[in-house]
Each structure stands twice: as C-alpha cells, then as structure tokens.
Short mmCIF file of C-alpha atoms in Angstrom, two decimals:
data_model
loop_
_atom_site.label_atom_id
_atom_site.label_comp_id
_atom_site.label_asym_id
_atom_site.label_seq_id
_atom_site.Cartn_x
_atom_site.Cartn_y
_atom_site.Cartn_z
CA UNK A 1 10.92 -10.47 5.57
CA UNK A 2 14.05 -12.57 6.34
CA UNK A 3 13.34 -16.10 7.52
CA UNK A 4 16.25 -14.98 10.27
CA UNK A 5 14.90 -12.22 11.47
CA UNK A 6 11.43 -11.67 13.33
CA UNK A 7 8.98 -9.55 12.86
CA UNK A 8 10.15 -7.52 15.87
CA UNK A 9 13.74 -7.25 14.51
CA UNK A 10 12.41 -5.92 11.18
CA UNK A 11 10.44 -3.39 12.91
CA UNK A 12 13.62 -2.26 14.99
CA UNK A 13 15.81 -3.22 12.01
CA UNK A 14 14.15 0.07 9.58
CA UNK A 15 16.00 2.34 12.15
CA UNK A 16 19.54 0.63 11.91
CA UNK A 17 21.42 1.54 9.21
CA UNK A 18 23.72 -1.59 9.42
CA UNK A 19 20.55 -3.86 9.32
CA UNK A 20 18.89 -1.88 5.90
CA UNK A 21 22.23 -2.20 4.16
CA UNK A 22 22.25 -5.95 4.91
CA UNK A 23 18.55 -6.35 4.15
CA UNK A 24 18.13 -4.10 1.33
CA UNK A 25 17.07 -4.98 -2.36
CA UNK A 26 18.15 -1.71 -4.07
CA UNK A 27 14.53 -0.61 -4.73
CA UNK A 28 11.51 1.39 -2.85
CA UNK A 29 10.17 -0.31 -0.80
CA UNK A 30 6.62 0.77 -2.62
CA UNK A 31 7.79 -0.46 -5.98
CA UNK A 32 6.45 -3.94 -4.16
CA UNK A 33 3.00 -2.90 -3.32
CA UNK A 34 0.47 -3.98 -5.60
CA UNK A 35 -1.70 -0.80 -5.10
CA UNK A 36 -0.57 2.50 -2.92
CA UNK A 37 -2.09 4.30 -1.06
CA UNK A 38 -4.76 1.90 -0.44
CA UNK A 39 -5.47 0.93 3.18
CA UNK A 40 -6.56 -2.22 4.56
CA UNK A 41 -10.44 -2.95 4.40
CA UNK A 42 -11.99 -4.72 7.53
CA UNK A 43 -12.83 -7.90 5.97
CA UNK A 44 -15.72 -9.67 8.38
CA UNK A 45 -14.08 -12.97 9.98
CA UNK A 46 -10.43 -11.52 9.37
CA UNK A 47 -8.13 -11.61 12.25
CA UNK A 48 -7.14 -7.72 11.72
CA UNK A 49 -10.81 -6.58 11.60
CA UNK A 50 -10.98 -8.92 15.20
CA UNK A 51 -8.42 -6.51 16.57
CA UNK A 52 -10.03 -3.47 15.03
CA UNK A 53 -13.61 -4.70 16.38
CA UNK A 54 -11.75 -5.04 19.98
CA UNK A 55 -10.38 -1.37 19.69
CA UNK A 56 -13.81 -0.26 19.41
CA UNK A 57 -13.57 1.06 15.64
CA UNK A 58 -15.64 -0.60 13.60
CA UNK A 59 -18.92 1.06 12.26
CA UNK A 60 -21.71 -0.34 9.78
CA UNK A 61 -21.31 -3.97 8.09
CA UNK A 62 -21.28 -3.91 4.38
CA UNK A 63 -22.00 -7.43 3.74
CA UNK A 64 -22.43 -6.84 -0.09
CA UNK A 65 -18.82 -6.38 0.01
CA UNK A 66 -17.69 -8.48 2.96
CA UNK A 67 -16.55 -5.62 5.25
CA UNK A 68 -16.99 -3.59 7.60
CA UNK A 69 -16.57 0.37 7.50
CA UNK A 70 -13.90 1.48 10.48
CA UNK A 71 -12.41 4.19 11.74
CA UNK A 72 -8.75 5.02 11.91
CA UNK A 73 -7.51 5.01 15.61
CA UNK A 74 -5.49 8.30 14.78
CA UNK A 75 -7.85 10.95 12.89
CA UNK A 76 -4.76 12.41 11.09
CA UNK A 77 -4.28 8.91 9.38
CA UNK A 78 -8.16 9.25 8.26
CA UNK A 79 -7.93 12.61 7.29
CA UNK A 80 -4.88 11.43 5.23
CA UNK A 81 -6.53 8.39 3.82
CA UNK A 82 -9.73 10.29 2.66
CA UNK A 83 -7.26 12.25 0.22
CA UNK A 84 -5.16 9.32 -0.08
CA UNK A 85 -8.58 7.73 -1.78
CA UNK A 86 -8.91 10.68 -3.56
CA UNK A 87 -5.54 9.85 -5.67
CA UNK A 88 -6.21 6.24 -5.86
CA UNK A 89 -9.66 6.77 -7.64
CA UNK A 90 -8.00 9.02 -9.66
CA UNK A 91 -5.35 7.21 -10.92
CA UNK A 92 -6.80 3.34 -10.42
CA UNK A 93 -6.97 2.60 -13.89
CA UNK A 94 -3.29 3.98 -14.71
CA UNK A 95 -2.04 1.28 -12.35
CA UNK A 96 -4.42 -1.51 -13.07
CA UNK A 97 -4.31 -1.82 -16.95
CA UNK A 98 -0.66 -2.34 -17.15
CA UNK A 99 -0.72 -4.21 -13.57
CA UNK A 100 -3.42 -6.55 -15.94
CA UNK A 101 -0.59 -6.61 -18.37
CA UNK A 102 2.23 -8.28 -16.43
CA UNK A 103 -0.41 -11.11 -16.12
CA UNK A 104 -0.47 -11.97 -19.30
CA UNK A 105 2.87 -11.06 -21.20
CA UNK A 106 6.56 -11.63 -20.77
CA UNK A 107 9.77 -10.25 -21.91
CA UNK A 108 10.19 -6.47 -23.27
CA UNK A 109 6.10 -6.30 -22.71
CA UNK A 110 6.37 -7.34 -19.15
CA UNK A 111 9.05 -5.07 -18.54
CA UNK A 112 7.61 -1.94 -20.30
CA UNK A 113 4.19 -2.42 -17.82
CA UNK A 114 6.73 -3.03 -15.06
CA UNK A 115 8.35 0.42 -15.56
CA UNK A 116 5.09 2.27 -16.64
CA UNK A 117 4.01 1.21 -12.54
CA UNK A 118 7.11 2.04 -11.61
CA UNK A 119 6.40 5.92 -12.76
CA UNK A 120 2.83 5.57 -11.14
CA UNK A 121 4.40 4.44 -7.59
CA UNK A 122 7.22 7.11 -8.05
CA UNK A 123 4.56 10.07 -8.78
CA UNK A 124 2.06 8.39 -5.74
CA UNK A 125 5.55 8.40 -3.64
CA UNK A 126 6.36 11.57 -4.50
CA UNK A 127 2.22 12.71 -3.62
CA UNK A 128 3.18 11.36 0.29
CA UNK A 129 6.12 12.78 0.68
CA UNK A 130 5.71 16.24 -1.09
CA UNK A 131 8.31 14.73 -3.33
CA UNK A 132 8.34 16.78 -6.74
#
C-alpha cells in the first residue's frame, strides 16, 4: 500500500483506472501472496477473529491449533472456499518445496523457484477465474 494513500483510497483506488496505472507494479497482484487460495484462520486473541466473534460466526475452539473454526458471513464464499481447500491440499506441496527454496538459495536458483510459483499462482489464477 502507498504510504500516501489510505486504506480507503486503495479500496476506491482498484476501480480508477488513473489510480492502478499510477500504483501498479507490472505483475498480478497474486504473484505476491505467499499461498492462494488460502483464507484467513480465526486465530484466538487476533483482532480479526474479535470482529468475526462480534458478527456472530465463530463455532468450536481448536486450541491445539490456536483457532477457532468460523463461518463465512456469505455462504457462496464458503461454498467457494471448501473447493478452494480442495486445490490447495492438492497442490500444497507444489508451492511449498520451491517456496522452501527461495529461503535458502540465490541467483539463477532463486529465480528458477521464483518462476516455478509463478506457474502455480498462474494455474490457481486461472482455477478462480475459469481462466484456461
């Protein structure tokens, strides 16, 4: 995010084609995310699992894990995420071996995980948005 603009601005900024051109990096915007289509877990003491417990959404405590189970406000995003989950336990260990590989190398290695992710974003992009 810019140190400019605030969060507010981004948010009305993704609709203004002016403000993307000015703010853009050239990229996806999922080439960034460490893992897609992986939603945020309901960590107990985190502010966002506060708001979620406030909404009324939160189910049984895990507290082998540190979370809480929750429900999505909108059923059509939990329907999505349960086959969103689906692909992600699928295709974990594609991402996270060379994801472990940027860790630890530099140079032509680095890169060559870097792009390997790249194809595993593209292909989980392309999943979404019926994108062949």
């Amino acid at each position: 995010m810019s140190p400019v603009a605030s969060e507010g601005e981004h948010v009305d900024g993704v609709r203004d084609e002016a403000f993307v051109a000015e703010h853009t990096a050239g990229k996806p915007f999922y080439i960034a995310i460490s893992y897609l289509l992986v939603s945020m877990e309901c960590l107990i003491g985190a502010a966002y699992t506060k708001r979620v417990q406030a909404a009324g959404l939160t189910g049984a405590a895990r507290p082998a894990m540190g979370r809480l189970d929750a429900e999505f406000a909108d059923w059509r995003i939990g329907r999505f995420f349960h086959h969103a989950r689906l692909w992600v336990g699928r295709s974990f260990a594609l991402d996270y071996t060379p994801k472990s590989l940027e860790k630890v190398r530099d140079g032509k290695p680095w890169h060559a995980a870097r792009a390997t992710r790249a194809v595993i974003k593209d292909s989980a992009f392309g999943l979404v948005s019926r994108r062949t």
